[in-house]
Amino acid sequence: MSALRFAGTAAALLARTNAFILSSPCLVDTLPSIPRQAVHSLGSSSIRCSSSDTSGVVFPLPFTELPYRGASVDIRSLENLPSDDKFLELLSRSLPIMVAQDLNSCWLRIPTHRSAIVAGASSQFGFELHHVDAPAAGNDGTIVMKKWLREGAEDKIPPYPNTQVGCAGLVMSENNEILLVKEWSGPLNNRTPSAMWKLPGGLLDAGESFAEASTREVLEETGVQCDYESMLTLWHRHGLAMHGISDIYVVALLKPRTESAAITTDPAEISDCRWMKVDKFLATQKHPLITRILETSYGLKKRDEGSGDDDAQYYADLVHAVGGGERLLPRIVMKEHDVRFGTRPAIPTYVGVPGGDGSSKVLGTP
């Protein structure tokens, strides 16, 4: 048997003593109700009582290993699901062993119908709510709690992701028309169309790419099938009214599969939809995001109001000067590339590359 390393505090010594007892085959058999689990591993090294011990450590509660030396206990995965009191008892036996094995954190995944465990885990062991997973197939949702195990050290567990990700499609036809929508606003019994024309878009579904989300949202809202070409821009804002979260919104460049394709709107969300020539948009519309993209990505700068009498002709000439009578091309786009760390799966990574002729001149400045 290995000698225990003295940690300098009574709490640490007690934790290591418990781990020592539970890892000893001659002692564990005398303890009631403690199932022997298979040895877990962190990375390539098996969890041991100490660096020189060759026997497996007994954990009353089995867990899944997480990155950065975390242990996740999922109640649904336990055999012979224990009662709430029994689970808390097993948890009380497991925590000192996790501390002794130099784990950083313990996580509990609790089905919402077992929410009584939450109070006990919080009051007895200091677990904190981290987040709640929405219901999925076969379950009613999951409450996720966490506990930092390194007493006296800063809690390094990051908060639950607090940013939503959305995506819009700037659909540019060969005839330099863009696809625009107006949403409904106001209560259901008195809905009115939104004031501005905007790009079709919405939030990404779990696991969706920007290409998948942008083409899906355009199809759902307008009925127009498109092919994804590249990313044009994104914004990052904070403190949204709902829950105070942050928001990343990506604009993707799309091309319709059929020129001036027929429109079929989603009446629940969309009050109107149309194709609009880029020169007409510049002459009549003021949507700030679309205006910024046309100026910065395409070199189509709106002139100051009152600068001339014939805006329609001015912007028609501007679009022709920039595009040469062809489909407008952005000067810089973000194209997807693969970045790979060793044998891990490739990570889609977006890098700016020339999108058109590489010109950096912004036309249209009076």
C-alpha positions in Angstrom: 0.0 0.0 0.0 1.2 3.5 -0.8 1.9 6.1 1.9 -0.4 9.0 1.9 1.0 12.4 1.0 0.4 14.9 3.8 -1.4 17.9 2.2 -0.9 20.4 5.0 -4.5 20.6 6.1 -6.8 18.4 8.1 -9.4 18.4 5.3 -7.0 17.3 2.7 -5.6 14.6 5.0 -9.1 13.3 5.7 -9.9 13.2 2.0 -6.8 11.2 1.2 -7.4 8.9 4.2 -10.9 8.2 2.8 -9.5 7.5 -0.7 -6.9 5.2 0.8 -9.5 3.2 2.7 -11.8 2.9 -0.3 -9.0 1.8 -2.6 -7.9 -1.0 -0.3 -9.4 -4.4 -1.4 -9.3 -5.7 2.2 -11.2 -2.7 3.6 -13.7 -2.0 0.8 -15.3 -5.4 1.1 -16.3 -4.5 4.7 -18.1 -1.3 3.7 -21.8 -1.7 2.9 -23.5 -0.4 -0.3 -20.4 0.7 -2.1 -20.3 -0.8 -5.6 -16.9 -1.3 -7.1 -16.7 0.5 -10.5 -14.2 0.1 -13.3 -11.1 2.3 -13.1 -11.6 5.6 -14.8 -8.9 7.4 -16.8 -8.0 11.0 -17.3 -6.3 11.4 -20.7 -3.9 8.5 -21.0 -3.4 8.0 -17.2 -5.7 5.9 -15.0 -7.0 7.5 -11.8 -5.0 6.1 -8.9 -4.8 6.8 -5.2 -1.3 8.0 -5.6 1.3 8.0 -8.3 2.9 4.7 -7.1 -0.4 2.9 -6.4 -1.3 0.2 -8.9 -4.8 -0.7 -7.6 -7.9 0.9 -9.0 -9.8 3.5 -6.9 -13.4 2.7 -5.9 -15.9 5.5 -6.7 -19.3 5.1 -5.1 -20.7 7.1 -8.0 -19.5 6.4 -11.6 -18.7 9.5 -13.6 -17.7 10.6 -17.1 -14.4 12.3 -17.5 -14.5 15.9 -18.8 -11.7 18.1 -20.1 -9.6 19.9 -17.5 -10.0 17.2 -14.9 -13.7 17.3 -14.4 -16.0 14.5 -13.3 -19.7 14.5 -14.5 -22.2 12.3 -12.7 -25.4 11.7 -14.8 -28.2 10.3 -12.6 -29.9 8.9 -15.7 -26.9 6.7 -16.4 -26.8 5.0 -13.0 -27.9 1.4 -12.7 -30.7 0.8 -10.2 -31.5 4.4 -9.9 -31.0 5.4 -6.2 -33.4 7.4 -4.1 -32.7 11.0 -3.6 -31.3 10.4 -0.1 -29.2 7.4 -1.3 -27.8 9.5 -4.1 -26.7 12.2 -1.7 -25.1 9.6 0.5 -23.1 8.2 -2.4 -22.2 11.7 -3.4 -20.8 12.4 0.1 -18.6 9.4 -0.3 -17.4 10.3 -3.8 -16.4 13.9 -3.3 -13.4 13.2 -0.9 -12.1 10.7 -3.4 -12.3 13.1 -6.2 -10.5 15.7 -4.2 -7.8 13.1 -3.3 -7.4 12.2 -7.0 -6.7 15.9 -7.8 -9.8 16.5 -9.8 -10.8 20.1 -10.4 -14.6 20.0 -10.6 -17.6 17.8 -10.1 -20.8 18.1 -12.2 -24.2 16.7 -11.5 -26.7 16.1 -14.3 -30.1 15.9 -12.6 -33.4 15.1 -14.5 -35.9 17.9 -13.7 -38.3 15.4 -12.2 -35.6 14.6 -9.6 -35.2 18.3 -8.7 -35.4 17.6 -5.0 -31.7 16.5 -5.2 -30.8 20.1 -6.1 -31.6 21.5 -2.7 -29.6 18.7 -0.9 -26.6 19.1 -3.3 -26.6 22.8 -2.7 -27.1 22.9 1.1 -25.0 19.9 2.0 -22.1 20.1 -0.4 -22.1 23.6 -1.9 -23.0 22.7 -5.5 -24.2 25.7 -7.6 -26.6 25.8 -10.5 -24.7 26.1 -13.8 -27.4 25.8 -16.4 -30.5 23.8 -17.5 -30.6 21.8 -20.6 -33.9 21.9 -22.6 -36.0 18.8 -22.9 -34.9 16.4 -25.6 -36.1 13.1 -27.0 -36.5 10.7 -24.1 -36.0 13.2 -21.3 -37.8 16.1 -19.5 -34.8 18.4 -19.3 -31.7 18.3 -17.2 -30.5 20.5 -14.3 -26.7 20.9 -14.4 -24.9 21.7 -11.1 -21.2 22.2 -10.5 -18.8 22.3 -7.6 -15.2 23.5 -7.7 -13.1 21.0 -5.8 -9.9 22.9 -5.2 -10.6 24.6 -1.8 -8.8 27.9 -1.5 -8.1 28.2 -5.2 -9.9 30.4 -7.7 -12.9 28.8 -9.3 -11.9 28.4 -13.0 -15.2 27.0 -14.3 -16.5 29.3 -17.0 -20.1 30.4 -16.9 -22.7 28.8 -19.1 -22.4 30.1 -22.7 -24.2 33.5 -22.6 -24.2 34.3 -26.3 -26.8 33.4 -28.9 -25.8 33.0 -32.6 -27.9 34.1 -35.5 -27.4 34.2 -39.2 -29.0 36.2 -42.1 -28.7 35.7 -45.9 -27.9 38.5 -48.3 -29.3 36.9 -51.4 -27.8 38.6 -54.5 -29.1 37.7 -57.9 -27.4 37.9 -61.2 -29.5 41.0 -61.9 -28.3 42.7 -58.8 -31.5 42.2 -56.9 -31.4 41.5 -53.1 -34.1 39.5 -51.3 -35.8 41.6 -48.5 -38.5 40.9 -46.0 -40.7 42.7 -43.5 -41.6 41.0 -40.3 -44.8 41.4 -38.2 -44.6 43.4 -35.1 -47.1 44.1 -32.3 -49.6 41.8 -30.6 -51.3 39.0 -32.5 -54.7 40.8 -32.6 -53.2 44.0 -34.0 -50.1 43.1 -36.0 -48.4 45.7 -38.2 -45.6 45.3 -40.7 -42.1 46.4 -39.5 -41.0 49.8 -40.8 -37.8 48.6 -42.5 -37.0 46.1 -45.1 -34.4 43.6 -43.8 -32.6 40.5 -44.6 -34.2 37.1 -43.9 -32.6 35.3 -41.0 -32.8 33.8 -37.6 -31.0 31.8 -34.9 -28.9 28.8 -35.6 -30.2 25.4 -34.6 -27.9 23.2 -32.5 -25.1 21.8 -34.6 -25.9 23.9 -37.7 -23.2 25.6 -39.8 -23.6 29.2 -41.0 -24.2 27.8 -44.5 -26.9 25.5 -43.4 -28.6 28.1 -41.1 -28.6 31.0 -43.6 -30.0 28.9 -46.5 -32.6 27.3 -44.2 -33.8 30.6 -42.8 -34.2 32.1 -46.3 -36.1 29.1 -47.5 -38.4 29.1 -44.5 -39.2 32.8 -44.6 -39.3 33.4 -48.4 -39.5 30.0 -50.1 -36.4 30.8 -52.2 -33.8 28.1 -52.5 -30.2 29.3 -52.4 -26.6 28.2 -52.4 -24.2 29.5 -49.8 -21.1 31.4 -51.1 -19.3 33.0 -48.2 -19.5 35.0 -45.0 -19.7 38.8 -45.4 -19.7 40.2 -41.9 -20.9 39.8 -38.4 -21.9 41.9 -35.4 -21.3 41.2 -31.7 -23.5 43.1 -29.2 -24.3 42.7 -25.6 -27.1 43.2 -23.0 -30.1 42.0 -25.1 -33.4 42.7 -23.5 -34.2 39.0 -23.1 -32.0 37.6 -20.3 -29.3 40.2 -20.8 -27.3 37.9 -23.1 -24.9 38.7 -25.9 -25.6 38.2 -29.6 -23.4 37.3 -32.6 -25.1 37.8 -35.9 -23.5 36.6 -39.1 -24.5 37.8 -42.6 -23.8 35.2 -45.4 -23.7 35.8 -49.1 -26.1 33.6 -50.9 -27.0 33.0 -54.6 -30.6 32.0 -55.7 -30.8 28.8 -57.6 -33.4 30.5 -59.9 -33.2 34.1 -61.0 -35.9 36.3 -59.4 -37.3 33.1 -57.9 -41.0 33.0 -56.9 -41.6 34.0 -53.3 -43.7 32.0 -50.8 -43.6 33.8 -47.4 -44.1 32.3 -44.0 -47.3 34.2 -42.9 -46.6 33.6 -39.2 -43.4 35.6 -39.3 -43.3 37.6 -42.5 -45.7 40.4 -43.6 -44.1 41.0 -47.0 -41.2 39.9 -49.1 -39.8 41.2 -52.4 -36.8 41.4 -54.7 -35.3 44.9 -54.8 -32.7 46.3 -57.1 -29.6 47.3 -55.3 -29.7 50.8 -56.8 -33.3 51.2 -55.7 -32.4 50.1 -52.2 -29.7 52.7 -52.0 -32.0 55.4 -53.3 -35.0 54.6 -51.0 -33.9 52.5 -48.0 -31.9 53.2 -44.8 -31.4 49.8 -43.1 -28.1 50.4 -41.3 -26.7 46.8 -41.6 -27.4 46.4 -45.3 -26.2 49.9 -45.9 -22.9 49.2 -44.2 -22.4 46.0 -46.1 -23.1 47.6 -49.5 -20.6 50.4 -48.6 -17.8 48.4 -47.0 -18.0 45.1 -48.8 -19.2 46.3 -52.2 -17.9 49.9 -52.4 -21.4 51.4 -52.8 -21.6 54.4 -50.5 -24.8 56.3 -50.0 -24.4 60.0 -50.6 -25.7 62.6 -48.2 -29.3 63.4 -48.4 -30.0 66.5 -50.5 -26.7 66.0 -52.4 -28.5 65.7 -55.8 -31.9 65.7 -57.4 -32.0 62.4 -59.1 -31.1 59.7 -56.6 -32.4 56.9 -58.9 -30.1 57.7 -61.8 -27.2 58.4 -59.5 -27.3 55.0 -57.9 -28.1 53.2 -61.1 -24.9 54.7 -62.5 -23.0 53.8 -59.3 -24.0 50.2 -59.4 -23.0 49.9 -63.1 -19.7 51.6 -62.4 -18.9 49.1 -59.6 -20.3 46.0 -61.2 -19.6 46.7 -64.8 -23.1 45.4 -65.7 -22.3 42.0 -64.1 -23.4 40.6 -60.8 -21.9 42.6 -57.9 -19.0 41.0 -56.1 -17.9 41.8 -52.6 -14.3 43.0 -52.3 -13.5 40.9 -49.2 -15.2 37.8 -48.0 -14.6 35.2 -45.3 -14.1 31.8 -46.7 -14.2 28.5 -44.7 -10.9 26.8 -44.2 -9.9 23.8 -42.1 -7.7 24.0 -39.1 -6.6 20.7 -37.6 -4.8 19.9 -34.4 -3.0 16.6 -34.8 -5.5 13.9 -35.4 -8.5 15.8 -34.0 -11.4 16.6 -36.4 -11.0 19.6 -38.6 -12.4 22.9 -37.3 -14.1 25.2 -39.8 -12.2 28.5 -39.7 -13.2 31.6 -41.6 -10.4 33.7 -43.2 -10.7 36.9 -45.2 -9.9 36.6 -48.9 -10.4 38.8 -51.9 -14.0 38.4 -53.1 -14.0 40.3 -56.4 -11.2 42.2 -58.2 -9.5 43.1 -55.0 -10.2 46.8 -55.4 -10.3 48.8 -52.1 -11.7 52.0 -53.6 -15.0 53.1 -52.2 -17.1 54.7 -55.0 -20.0 57.0 -54.6 -18.3 59.6 -52.4 -19.7 63.0 -53.6 
